[in-house]
mmCIF file of C-alpha atoms in Angstrom:
data_model
loop_
_atom_site.group_PDB
_atom_site.id
_atom_site.type_symbol
_atom_site.label_atom_id
_atom_site.label_comp_id
_atom_site.label_asym_id
_atom_site.label_seq_id
_atom_site.Cartn_x
_atom_site.Cartn_y
_atom_site.Cartn_z
ATOM 1 C CA UNK A 546 7.582 -10.065 -12.098
ATOM 2 C CA UNK A 547 10.403 -11.503 -9.977
ATOM 3 C CA UNK A 548 12.525 -14.257 -11.438
ATOM 4 C CA UNK A 549 14.621 -16.691 -9.499
ATOM 5 C CA UNK A 550 18.375 -16.563 -9.955
ATOM 6 C CA UNK A 551 19.901 -19.912 -8.948
ATOM 7 C CA UNK A 552 23.492 -19.338 -7.898
ATOM 8 C CA UNK A 553 25.715 -21.334 -5.519
ATOM 9 C CA UNK A 554 26.927 -18.153 -3.829
ATOM 10 C CA UNK A 555 23.445 -16.698 -3.361
ATOM 11 C CA UNK A 556 20.460 -17.487 -1.158
ATOM 12 C CA UNK A 557 18.169 -20.463 -1.315
ATOM 13 C CA UNK A 558 15.209 -18.357 -0.213
ATOM 14 C CA UNK A 559 14.268 -14.693 -0.405
ATOM 15 C CA UNK A 560 11.625 -14.021 2.265
ATOM 16 C CA UNK A 561 9.656 -10.811 1.776
ATOM 17 C CA UNK A 562 8.399 -9.525 5.119
ATOM 18 C CA UNK A 563 9.701 -9.907 8.697
ATOM 19 C CA UNK A 564 6.354 -10.425 10.410
ATOM 20 C CA UNK A 565 5.044 -13.709 11.771
ATOM 21 C CA UNK A 566 4.660 -15.458 8.413
ATOM 22 C CA UNK A 567 8.080 -14.448 7.110
ATOM 23 C CA UNK A 568 9.930 -15.039 10.375
ATOM 24 C CA UNK A 569 8.485 -18.529 10.867
ATOM 25 C CA UNK A 570 9.280 -19.532 7.299
ATOM 26 C CA UNK A 571 12.817 -18.158 7.522
ATOM 27 C CA UNK A 572 13.526 -19.800 10.864
ATOM 28 C CA UNK A 573 12.257 -23.215 9.773
ATOM 29 C CA UNK A 574 14.083 -23.171 6.434
ATOM 30 C CA UNK A 575 17.343 -22.155 8.123
ATOM 31 C CA UNK A 576 17.217 -24.385 11.198
ATOM 32 C CA UNK A 577 15.506 -27.480 9.815
ATOM 33 C CA UNK A 578 16.787 -27.511 6.221
ATOM 34 C CA UNK A 579 20.096 -25.679 6.543
ATOM 35 C CA UNK A 580 19.008 -23.269 3.803
ATOM 36 C CA UNK A 581 20.488 -19.811 3.320
ATOM 37 C CA UNK A 582 17.729 -17.251 3.751
ATOM 38 C CA UNK A 583 17.560 -13.519 3.107
ATOM 39 C CA UNK A 584 14.723 -11.711 4.900
ATOM 40 C CA UNK A 585 13.794 -8.302 3.493
ATOM 41 C CA UNK A 586 11.378 -5.802 5.011
ATOM 42 C CA UNK A 587 10.572 -2.260 3.929
ATOM 43 C CA UNK A 588 10.171 -1.160 7.547
ATOM 44 C CA UNK A 589 13.078 -0.403 9.852
ATOM 45 C CA UNK A 590 11.855 -2.903 12.454
ATOM 46 C CA UNK A 591 11.214 -6.624 12.918
ATOM 47 C CA UNK A 592 7.867 -8.193 13.691
ATOM 48 C CA UNK A 593 5.541 -6.538 11.226
ATOM 49 C CA UNK A 594 2.535 -5.090 13.028
ATOM 50 C CA UNK A 595 3.434 -7.091 16.148
ATOM 51 C CA UNK A 596 6.591 -5.023 16.643
ATOM 52 C CA UNK A 597 6.885 -3.491 20.105
ATOM 53 C CA UNK A 598 9.280 -0.962 21.617
ATOM 54 C CA UNK A 599 9.767 1.290 24.637
ATOM 55 C CA UNK A 600 8.363 4.774 24.137
ATOM 56 C CA UNK A 601 10.025 7.992 25.296
ATOM 57 C CA UNK A 602 8.733 7.429 28.825
ATOM 58 C CA UNK A 603 10.162 3.914 28.947
ATOM 59 C CA UNK A 604 6.808 2.135 28.690
ATOM 60 C CA UNK A 605 6.676 -0.918 26.419
ATOM 61 C CA UNK A 606 4.078 -0.184 23.719
ATOM 62 C CA UNK A 607 2.788 -1.676 20.468
ATOM 63 C CA UNK A 608 3.133 1.073 17.835
ATOM 64 C CA UNK A 609 0.680 -0.677 15.488
ATOM 65 C CA UNK A 610 -2.029 -1.367 18.031
ATOM 66 C CA UNK A 611 -2.428 -4.034 20.732
ATOM 67 C CA UNK A 612 -1.354 -7.579 19.889
ATOM 68 C CA UNK A 613 -2.637 -10.105 22.402
ATOM 69 C CA UNK A 614 -1.530 -13.689 21.934
ATOM 70 C CA UNK A 615 -3.995 -16.530 22.394
ATOM 71 C CA UNK A 616 -4.310 -19.964 20.819
ATOM 72 C CA UNK A 617 -5.848 -23.402 21.206
ATOM 73 C CA UNK A 618 -2.936 -24.961 19.340
ATOM 74 C CA UNK A 619 -0.409 -26.703 21.580
ATOM 75 C CA UNK A 620 1.885 -27.034 18.559
ATOM 76 C CA UNK A 621 1.897 -23.300 17.840
ATOM 77 C CA UNK A 622 2.479 -22.451 21.500
ATOM 78 C CA UNK A 623 5.295 -24.987 21.791
ATOM 79 C CA UNK A 624 6.938 -23.683 18.621
ATOM 80 C CA UNK A 625 6.973 -20.046 19.773
ATOM 81 C CA UNK A 626 8.078 -21.114 23.261
ATOM 82 C CA UNK A 627 11.479 -21.938 21.738
ATOM 83 C CA UNK A 628 12.035 -18.203 21.346
ATOM 84 C CA UNK A 629 10.368 -16.631 24.360
ATOM 85 C CA UNK A 630 9.277 -17.160 27.923
ATOM 86 C CA UNK A 631 5.694 -16.136 28.632
ATOM 87 C CA UNK A 632 3.712 -13.947 30.991
ATOM 88 C CA UNK A 633 0.207 -15.362 31.605
ATOM 89 C CA UNK A 634 -2.379 -12.777 30.589
ATOM 90 C CA UNK A 635 -6.145 -12.974 30.073
ATOM 91 C CA UNK A 636 -7.465 -9.948 28.210
ATOM 92 C CA UNK A 637 -10.579 -8.146 29.385
ATOM 93 C CA UNK A 638 -12.598 -5.534 27.513
ATOM 94 C CA UNK A 639 -15.328 -3.131 28.564
ATOM 95 C CA UNK A 640 -17.725 -1.299 26.250
ATOM 96 C CA UNK A 641 -18.904 2.227 26.978
ATOM 97 C CA UNK A 642 -22.688 1.908 26.604
ATOM 98 C CA UNK A 643 -25.410 4.081 28.126
ATOM 99 C CA UNK A 644 -23.010 5.643 30.602
ATOM 100 C CA UNK A 645 -21.665 2.339 31.876
ATOM 101 C CA UNK A 646 -18.531 0.293 31.202
ATOM 102 C CA UNK A 647 -19.976 -3.143 30.508
ATOM 103 C CA UNK A 648 -18.286 -6.501 29.871
ATOM 104 C CA UNK A 649 -17.604 -7.336 26.230
ATOM 105 C CA UNK A 650 -18.319 -9.920 24.814
ATOM 106 C CA UNK A 651 -21.879 -9.617 26.077
ATOM 107 C CA UNK A 652 -22.385 -11.899 29.062
ATOM 108 C CA UNK A 653 -24.761 -12.327 32.002
ATOM 109 C CA UNK A 654 -23.394 -9.293 33.867
ATOM 110 C CA UNK A 655 -23.652 -7.152 30.735
ATOM 111 C CA UNK A 656 -27.372 -7.821 30.356
ATOM 112 C CA UNK A 657 -28.214 -7.573 34.053
ATOM 113 C CA UNK A 658 -26.384 -4.276 34.540
ATOM 114 C CA UNK A 659 -27.631 -2.743 31.301
ATOM 115 C CA UNK A 660 -31.317 -3.508 31.906
ATOM 116 C CA UNK A 661 -31.378 -3.607 35.716
ATOM 117 C CA UNK A 662 -32.277 -7.299 35.798
ATOM 118 C CA UNK A 663 -31.278 -10.219 37.993
ATOM 119 C CA UNK A 664 -31.298 -13.029 35.449
ATOM 120 C CA UNK A 665 -29.477 -16.289 36.087
ATOM 121 C CA UNK A 666 -27.304 -18.116 33.569
ATOM 122 C CA UNK A 667 -30.196 -20.515 33.030
ATOM 123 C CA UNK A 668 -32.606 -17.659 32.262
ATOM 124 C CA UNK A 669 -30.394 -15.668 29.893
ATOM 125 C CA UNK A 670 -30.863 -17.901 26.801
ATOM 126 C CA UNK A 671 -34.631 -17.360 27.006
ATOM 127 C CA UNK A 672 -34.029 -13.589 27.259
ATOM 128 C CA UNK A 673 -31.964 -13.659 24.074
ATOM 129 C CA UNK A 674 -34.572 -15.820 22.350
ATOM 130 C CA UNK A 675 -37.387 -13.382 23.197
ATOM 131 C CA UNK A 676 -35.495 -10.487 21.662
ATOM 132 C CA UNK A 677 -33.927 -12.272 18.693
ATOM 133 C CA UNK A 678 -35.241 -11.686 15.188
ATOM 134 C CA UNK A 679 -34.619 -14.966 13.349
ATOM 135 C CA UNK A 680 -33.626 -14.738 9.715
ATOM 136 C CA UNK A 681 -32.581 -17.387 7.225
ATOM 137 C CA UNK A 682 -30.160 -17.528 5.639
ATOM 138 C CA UNK A 683 -27.792 -15.415 7.744
ATOM 139 C CA UNK A 684 -25.800 -13.437 5.181
ATOM 140 C CA UNK A 685 -24.632 -10.218 6.813
ATOM 141 C CA UNK A 686 -23.094 -9.062 10.078
ATOM 142 C CA UNK A 687 -26.389 -7.480 11.008
ATOM 143 C CA UNK A 688 -28.203 -10.777 10.429
ATOM 144 C CA UNK A 689 -25.665 -12.654 12.550
ATOM 145 C CA UNK A 690 -26.210 -10.484 15.624
ATOM 146 C CA UNK A 691 -29.921 -9.698 15.420
ATOM 147 C CA UNK A 692 -30.845 -13.336 14.839
ATOM 148 C CA UNK A 693 -29.048 -14.276 18.073
ATOM 149 C CA UNK A 694 -29.610 -11.467 20.595
ATOM 150 C CA UNK A 695 -31.976 -8.919 19.071
ATOM 151 C CA UNK A 696 -31.899 -5.388 17.727
ATOM 152 C CA UNK A 697 -31.418 -3.361 20.908
ATOM 153 C CA UNK A 698 -28.169 -5.065 21.922
ATOM 154 C CA UNK A 699 -27.095 -4.953 18.295
ATOM 155 C CA UNK A 700 -27.625 -1.189 18.149
ATOM 156 C CA UNK A 701 -25.916 -0.531 21.478
ATOM 157 C CA UNK A 702 -22.829 -2.740 21.083
ATOM 158 C CA UNK A 703 -22.283 -3.595 17.421
ATOM 159 C CA UNK A 704 -23.770 -1.229 14.857
ATOM 160 C CA UNK A 705 -21.866 1.948 15.724
ATOM 161 C CA UNK A 706 -18.582 0.142 16.358
ATOM 162 C CA UNK A 707 -18.806 -1.763 13.087
ATOM 163 C CA UNK A 708 -19.671 1.347 11.081
ATOM 164 C CA UNK A 709 -16.634 3.162 12.498
ATOM 165 C CA UNK A 710 -14.347 0.167 12.066
ATOM 166 C CA UNK A 711 -15.287 -0.670 8.491
ATOM 167 C CA UNK A 712 -16.811 2.506 7.075
ATOM 168 C CA UNK A 713 -19.830 0.387 6.148
ATOM 169 C CA UNK A 714 -23.090 -0.586 7.793
ATOM 170 C CA UNK A 715 -23.092 -4.136 9.193
ATOM 171 C CA UNK A 716 -25.842 -4.953 6.692
ATOM 172 C CA UNK A 717 -23.187 -4.518 3.971
ATOM 173 C CA UNK A 718 -20.597 -6.828 5.547
ATOM 174 C CA UNK A 719 -20.181 -10.579 5.647
ATOM 175 C CA UNK A 720 -21.537 -12.364 8.724
ATOM 176 C CA UNK A 721 -17.995 -13.404 9.711
ATOM 177 C CA UNK A 722 -17.204 -9.868 10.945
ATOM 178 C CA UNK A 723 -19.429 -9.997 14.016
ATOM 179 C CA UNK A 724 -19.203 -13.763 14.386
ATOM 180 C CA UNK A 725 -15.680 -13.198 15.758
ATOM 181 C CA UNK A 726 -17.216 -11.782 18.962
ATOM 182 C CA UNK A 727 -19.275 -14.426 20.800
ATOM 183 C CA UNK A 728 -22.115 -13.966 23.277
ATOM 184 C CA UNK A 729 -22.003 -15.772 26.614
ATOM 185 C CA UNK A 730 -24.630 -16.856 29.117
ATOM 186 C CA UNK A 731 -22.166 -17.009 32.027
ATOM 187 C CA UNK A 732 -20.242 -14.325 33.927
ATOM 188 C CA UNK A 733 -16.987 -15.169 32.157
ATOM 189 C CA UNK A 734 -15.635 -11.740 31.164
ATOM 190 C CA UNK A 735 -12.453 -12.852 29.437
ATOM 191 C CA UNK A 736 -12.279 -11.599 25.878
ATOM 192 C CA UNK A 737 -10.741 -14.896 24.739
ATOM 193 C CA UNK A 738 -11.296 -18.400 26.078
ATOM 194 C CA UNK A 739 -8.377 -20.137 24.339
ATOM 195 C CA UNK A 740 -6.345 -22.776 26.148
ATOM 196 C CA UNK A 741 -3.137 -20.745 25.895
ATOM 197 C CA UNK A 742 -3.311 -17.044 26.735
ATOM 198 C CA UNK A 743 -0.016 -15.283 27.367
ATOM 199 C CA UNK A 744 2.272 -12.468 26.281
ATOM 200 C CA UNK A 745 5.953 -12.797 25.346
ATOM 201 C CA UNK A 746 7.736 -12.062 28.616
ATOM 202 C CA UNK A 747 10.214 -9.616 27.102
ATOM 203 C CA UNK A 748 8.055 -8.482 24.195
ATOM 204 C CA UNK A 749 7.409 -9.516 20.615
ATOM 205 C CA UNK A 750 10.459 -7.820 19.134
ATOM 206 C CA UNK A 751 12.805 -9.783 21.391
ATOM 207 C CA UNK A 752 11.045 -12.968 20.291
ATOM 208 C CA UNK A 753 11.475 -12.098 16.611
ATOM 209 C CA UNK A 754 15.146 -11.284 17.158
ATOM 210 C CA UNK A 755 15.680 -14.767 18.563
ATOM 211 C CA UNK A 756 13.719 -16.383 15.729
ATOM 212 C CA UNK A 757 15.901 -14.705 13.124
ATOM 213 C CA UNK A 758 19.240 -15.090 14.927
ATOM 214 C CA UNK A 759 20.212 -18.257 13.026
ATOM 215 C CA UNK A 760 23.566 -17.902 11.210
ATOM 216 C CA UNK A 761 21.916 -18.970 7.935
ATOM 217 C CA UNK A 762 19.582 -15.957 8.058
ATOM 218 C CA UNK A 763 20.480 -12.483 6.894
ATOM 219 C CA UNK A 764 18.081 -9.582 7.432
ATOM 220 C CA UNK A 765 17.797 -6.397 5.371
ATOM 221 C CA UNK A 766 15.508 -3.716 6.832
ATOM 222 C CA UNK A 767 14.504 -0.407 5.261
ATOM 223 C CA UNK A 768 14.539 -2.282 1.968
ATOM 224 C CA UNK A 769 11.879 -2.826 -0.679
ATOM 225 C CA UNK A 770 12.379 -6.293 -2.132
ATOM 226 C CA UNK A 771 11.889 -4.896 -5.648
ATOM 227 C CA UNK A 772 15.091 -2.905 -5.218
ATOM 228 C CA UNK A 773 17.259 -5.975 -4.615
ATOM 229 C CA UNK A 774 15.470 -8.929 -6.207
ATOM 230 C CA UNK A 775 17.537 -8.646 -9.394
ATOM 231 C CA UNK A 776 20.785 -7.904 -7.568
ATOM 232 C CA UNK A 777 20.893 -10.761 -5.062
ATOM 233 C CA UNK A 778 20.868 -14.386 -6.296
ATOM 234 C CA UNK A 779 18.018 -16.475 -4.875
ATOM 235 C CA UNK A 780 16.209 -19.657 -5.802
ATOM 236 C CA UNK A 781 12.710 -19.358 -4.307
ATOM 237 C CA UNK A 782 10.697 -16.448 -2.912
ATOM 238 C CA UNK A 783 8.382 -16.530 0.109
ATOM 239 C CA UNK A 784 6.088 -13.524 -0.240
ATOM 240 C CA UNK A 785 4.044 -12.243 2.723
ATOM 241 C CA UNK A 786 2.941 -8.827 1.439
ATOM 242 C CA UNK A 787 -0.293 -7.749 -0.260
ATOM 243 C CA UNK A 788 -0.951 -10.146 -3.127
ATOM 244 C CA UNK A 789 -2.399 -7.431 -5.364
ATOM 245 C CA UNK A 790 0.737 -5.326 -4.910
ATOM 246 C CA UNK A 791 2.891 -8.279 -5.988
ATOM 247 C CA UNK A 792 1.033 -8.334 -9.305
ATOM 248 C CA UNK A 793 1.126 -4.530 -9.677
ATOM 249 C CA UNK A 794 -2.649 -4.352 -9.127
ATOM 250 C CA UNK A 795 -3.282 -5.774 -12.572
ATOM 251 C CA UNK A 796 -6.896 -6.649 -11.699
ATOM 252 C CA UNK A 797 -7.472 -3.644 -9.444
ATOM 253 C CA UNK A 798 -6.706 -2.901 -5.810
ATOM 254 C CA UNK A 799 -7.968 -5.145 -3.042
ATOM 255 C CA UNK A 800 -9.788 -2.927 -0.510
ATOM 256 C CA UNK A 801 -8.514 -2.656 3.064
ATOM 257 C CA UNK A 802 -9.392 -0.674 6.136
ATOM 258 C CA UNK A 803 -6.516 1.115 7.804
ATOM 259 C CA UNK A 804 -5.922 2.618 11.229
ATOM 260 C CA UNK A 805 -4.418 5.755 12.682
ATOM 261 C CA UNK A 806 -2.893 5.362 16.130
ATOM 262 C CA UNK A 807 -2.699 8.145 18.682
ATOM 263 C CA UNK A 808 -0.289 7.265 21.498
ATOM 264 C CA UNK A 809 -0.608 9.087 24.821
ATOM 265 C CA UNK A 810 1.461 8.878 28.015
ATOM 266 C CA UNK A 811 -0.115 9.926 31.306
ATOM 267 C CA UNK A 812 1.595 10.820 34.625
ATOM 268 C CA UNK A 813 -0.170 8.086 36.591
ATOM 269 C CA UNK A 814 0.391 4.395 37.210
ATOM 270 C CA UNK A 815 -2.970 3.214 35.833
ATOM 271 C CA UNK A 816 -5.745 4.825 33.814
ATOM 272 C CA UNK A 817 -8.176 1.986 33.002
ATOM 273 C CA UNK A 818 -9.426 -0.943 35.055
ATOM 274 C CA UNK A 819 -8.973 -3.303 32.093
ATOM 275 C CA UNK A 820 -6.708 -3.559 29.078
ATOM 276 C CA UNK A 821 -9.150 -2.191 26.479
ATOM 277 C CA UNK A 822 -12.295 -0.054 26.483
ATOM 278 C CA UNK A 823 -14.479 -0.039 23.365
ATOM 279 C CA UNK A 824 -16.442 3.045 22.342
ATOM 280 C CA UNK A 825 -19.185 1.862 19.973
ATOM 281 C CA UNK A 826 -21.405 4.935 20.175
ATOM 282 C CA UNK A 827 -19.255 7.960 20.961
ATOM 283 C CA UNK A 828 -15.980 9.495 19.772
ATOM 284 C CA UNK A 829 -14.242 8.994 16.439
ATOM 285 C CA UNK A 830 -11.985 6.297 17.883
ATOM 286 C CA UNK A 831 -13.146 2.710 18.375
ATOM 287 C CA UNK A 832 -11.131 1.661 21.402
ATOM 288 C CA UNK A 833 -8.439 2.644 23.883
ATOM 289 C CA UNK A 834 -5.832 0.172 25.132
ATOM 290 C CA UNK A 835 -3.545 0.613 28.138
ATOM 291 C CA UNK A 836 -0.385 -1.392 27.508
ATOM 292 C CA UNK A 837 0.753 -2.055 31.080
ATOM 293 C CA UNK A 838 -2.229 -4.381 31.557
ATOM 294 C CA UNK A 839 -0.896 -6.479 28.676
ATOM 295 C CA UNK A 840 2.794 -6.413 29.510
ATOM 296 C CA UNK A 841 2.714 -6.417 33.312
ATOM 297 C CA UNK A 842 5.342 -3.701 33.325
ATOM 298 C CA UNK A 843 5.722 -1.671 36.503
ATOM 299 C CA UNK A 844 6.242 2.006 35.796
ATOM 300 C CA UNK A 845 5.259 5.296 37.425
ATOM 301 C CA UNK A 846 3.671 6.433 34.123
ATOM 302 C CA UNK A 847 1.274 4.706 31.764
ATOM 303 C CA UNK A 848 0.830 4.735 27.982
ATOM 304 C CA UNK A 849 -2.323 4.246 25.954
ATOM 305 C CA UNK A 850 -3.246 4.040 22.292
ATOM 306 C CA UNK A 851 -6.405 5.414 20.675
ATOM 307 C CA UNK A 852 -7.431 3.703 17.424
ATOM 308 C CA UNK A 853 -9.030 5.683 14.603
ATOM 309 C CA UNK A 854 -10.168 3.592 11.615
ATOM 310 C CA UNK A 855 -9.645 5.164 8.206
ATOM 311 C CA UNK A 856 -9.872 4.312 4.527
ATOM 312 C CA UNK A 857 -6.317 5.181 3.495
ATOM 313 C CA UNK A 858 -2.983 4.065 4.907
ATOM 314 C CA UNK A 859 -1.256 0.802 5.777
ATOM 315 C CA UNK A 860 -3.447 -2.228 4.995
ATOM 316 C CA UNK A 861 -4.787 -3.781 8.213
ATOM 317 C CA UNK A 862 -8.167 -5.396 7.648
ATOM 318 C CA UNK A 863 -9.357 -7.048 4.421
ATOM 319 C CA UNK A 864 -12.938 -5.921 3.845
ATOM 320 C CA UNK A 865 -15.104 -9.067 3.835
ATOM 321 C CA UNK A 866 -17.515 -8.599 0.933
ATOM 322 C CA UNK A 867 -18.296 -11.018 -1.930
ATOM 323 C CA UNK A 868 -16.900 -8.715 -4.633
ATOM 324 C CA UNK A 869 -13.586 -8.434 -2.794
ATOM 325 C CA UNK A 870 -13.352 -12.199 -2.341
ATOM 326 C CA UNK A 871 -13.930 -12.650 -6.070
ATOM 327 C CA UNK A 872 -11.170 -10.152 -6.861
ATOM 328 C CA UNK A 873 -8.785 -11.964 -4.523
ATOM 329 C CA UNK A 874 -9.489 -15.257 -6.295
ATOM 330 C CA UNK A 875 -8.261 -13.724 -9.556
ATOM 331 C CA UNK A 876 -4.930 -12.917 -7.892
ATOM 332 C CA UNK A 877 -4.816 -16.351 -6.267
ATOM 333 C CA UNK A 878 -5.230 -17.942 -9.693
ATOM 334 C CA UNK A 879 -2.310 -15.878 -10.985
ATOM 335 C CA UNK A 880 -0.214 -16.915 -7.995
ATOM 336 C CA UNK A 881 -0.800 -20.594 -8.678
ATOM 337 C CA UNK A 882 0.967 -20.246 -12.004
ATOM 338 C CA UNK A 883 4.277 -19.281 -10.385
ATOM 339 C CA UNK A 884 6.731 -22.071 -9.666
ATOM 340 C CA UNK A 885 9.263 -20.033 -7.716
ATOM 341 C CA UNK A 886 7.048 -18.021 -5.337
ATOM 342 C CA UNK A 887 5.099 -19.149 -2.264
ATOM 343 C CA UNK A 888 2.437 -16.829 -0.847
ATOM 344 C CA UNK A 889 1.700 -16.959 2.879
ATOM 345 C CA UNK A 890 0.295 -14.698 5.592
ATOM 346 C CA UNK A 891 -2.589 -12.312 6.125
ATOM 347 C CA UNK A 892 -1.923 -9.915 3.281
ATOM 348 C CA UNK A 893 -0.940 -12.587 0.781
ATOM 349 C CA UNK A 894 -4.158 -14.504 1.438
ATOM 350 C CA UNK A 895 -6.461 -11.501 1.981
ATOM 351 C CA UNK A 896 -7.721 -12.985 5.244
ATOM 352 C CA UNK A 897 -7.913 -11.553 8.742
ATOM 353 C CA UNK A 898 -5.961 -14.239 10.590
ATOM 354 C CA UNK A 899 -5.042 -14.077 14.255
ATOM 355 C CA UNK A 900 -1.334 -14.322 15.059
ATOM 356 C CA UNK A 901 -1.534 -18.001 15.966
ATOM 357 C CA UNK A 902 -3.337 -18.772 12.719
ATOM 358 C CA UNK A 903 -0.543 -17.126 10.733
ATOM 359 C CA UNK A 904 2.041 -19.182 12.626
ATOM 360 C CA UNK A 905 0.098 -22.408 11.985
ATOM 361 C CA UNK A 906 -0.273 -21.507 8.332
ATOM 362 C CA UNK A 907 3.436 -20.807 7.961
ATOM 363 C CA UNK A 908 4.398 -24.057 9.691
ATOM 364 C CA UNK A 909 2.169 -26.030 7.340
ATOM 365 C CA UNK A 910 3.466 -24.115 4.331
ATOM 366 C CA UNK A 911 7.001 -24.994 5.393
ATOM 367 C CA UNK A 912 6.128 -28.684 5.588
ATOM 368 C CA UNK A 913 4.596 -28.580 2.112
ATOM 369 C CA UNK A 914 7.626 -26.783 0.695
ATOM 370 C CA UNK A 915 9.866 -29.442 2.227
ATOM 371 C CA UNK A 916 7.780 -32.224 0.720
ATOM 372 C CA UNK A 917 7.936 -30.675 -2.750
ATOM 373 C CA UNK A 918 11.651 -29.991 -2.348
ATOM 374 C CA UNK A 919 12.320 -33.607 -1.359
ATOM 375 C CA UNK A 920 10.222 -34.891 -4.240
ATOM 376 C CA UNK A 921 12.119 -32.708 -6.699
ATOM 377 C CA UNK A 922 15.486 -33.810 -5.342
ATOM 378 C CA UNK A 923 14.487 -37.451 -5.641
ATOM 379 C CA UNK A 924 13.188 -36.928 -9.156
ATOM 380 C CA UNK A 925 9.634 -37.800 -8.178
ATOM 381 C CA UNK A 926 7.941 -34.445 -8.619
ATOM 382 C CA UNK A 927 5.108 -34.356 -11.117
ATOM 383 C CA UNK A 928 4.615 -31.450 -13.460
ATOM 384 C CA UNK A 929 1.798 -30.057 -11.354
ATOM 385 C CA UNK A 930 3.754 -30.339 -8.122
ATOM 386 C CA UNK A 931 6.706 -28.517 -9.586
ATOM 387 C CA UNK A 932 4.777 -25.694 -11.245
ATOM 388 C CA UNK A 933 2.451 -24.356 -8.618
ATOM 389 C CA UNK A 934 3.058 -21.674 -6.055
ATOM 390 C CA UNK A 935 0.580 -22.032 -3.229
ATOM 391 C CA UNK A 936 -1.386 -19.018 -2.035
ATOM 392 C CA UNK A 937 -1.989 -19.138 1.677
ATOM 393 C CA UNK A 938 -5.681 -19.979 1.522
ATOM 394 C CA UNK A 939 -4.730 -23.093 -0.455
ATOM 395 C CA UNK A 940 -1.952 -23.930 1.959
ATOM 396 C CA UNK A 941 -3.500 -24.058 5.383
ATOM 397 C CA UNK A 942 -6.226 -23.019 7.681
ATOM 398 C CA UNK A 943 -5.096 -22.779 11.285
#
């Protein structure tokens, strides 16, 4: 268990992880509070899973799968805009179903093309209602889809994809899994409808470099925090890694789904008509993304990534089941007993947050840390305020 080591020549904060949560916390503590911050990451790169780089062909790619920024939060967008200019980008996805590439999320064109109909936007809700199989309460991912649009669309678009993605049938997963993908009655084929949809103009890595360029911030890559936590003086830790790993899996391992990425470069300027194509019913991979759609890069070649879900490997997706949530709560309770550690981010809260949600969470966590710090310095902190580390799900929801 890490212990703080107050020392005037050391660091005020040890931040574990150089992804969104860690970078935001480090930047705010350094720039707004003049704190000395050490950021440590076991990888050799900044940005966590959002890291991007140029491949051998010179195409800008995302090694850990596509990261597409979108948010309804003006505050989050304004904050990140301090560190990057933006390229407007609205993501579009097609699903390979019955020999066609159909808009996803399901919309008016999806239904008309799939079934050879000529429904209007006003007629589509009645179509869904005729095919829906109402159930109450809605508990599982299967319930969530079938109760809205019926079993045939569920089988064609959701069941196979979900089984590949999670290694479980949708009937075994929480309803939140499929609730992330809406159904539309219009022809709007954008994957997201957020107010702000854009990509960092020069890439995510460049943005992270600017976030962490403050003179009060030092960065150590290729470093496990456990190797240096007793060697470098620090006062408070911000931990963004897997919460069960922090506690040496004392209650058991929290289950995750992982991914294997197969990157391919082709000798052509464009391979797909849209950024991503989903494959719910064929192939071992779930989707294929062509990066030049996302980045706007002009290049005589193009690079794609094929995503293969798997059980083992880097943790990507918390598996949303009641037993797993109960196990997480045991770790959260342990975390709340620590005065010198703050837990924030996807892995620390065992939640699948979008990038903007992690940023919002980190910004709120920073404000709460500042409030507690000010209270302590003024001698006004109560025993409970001074003795509780805050796991991310207690800190903020974006």
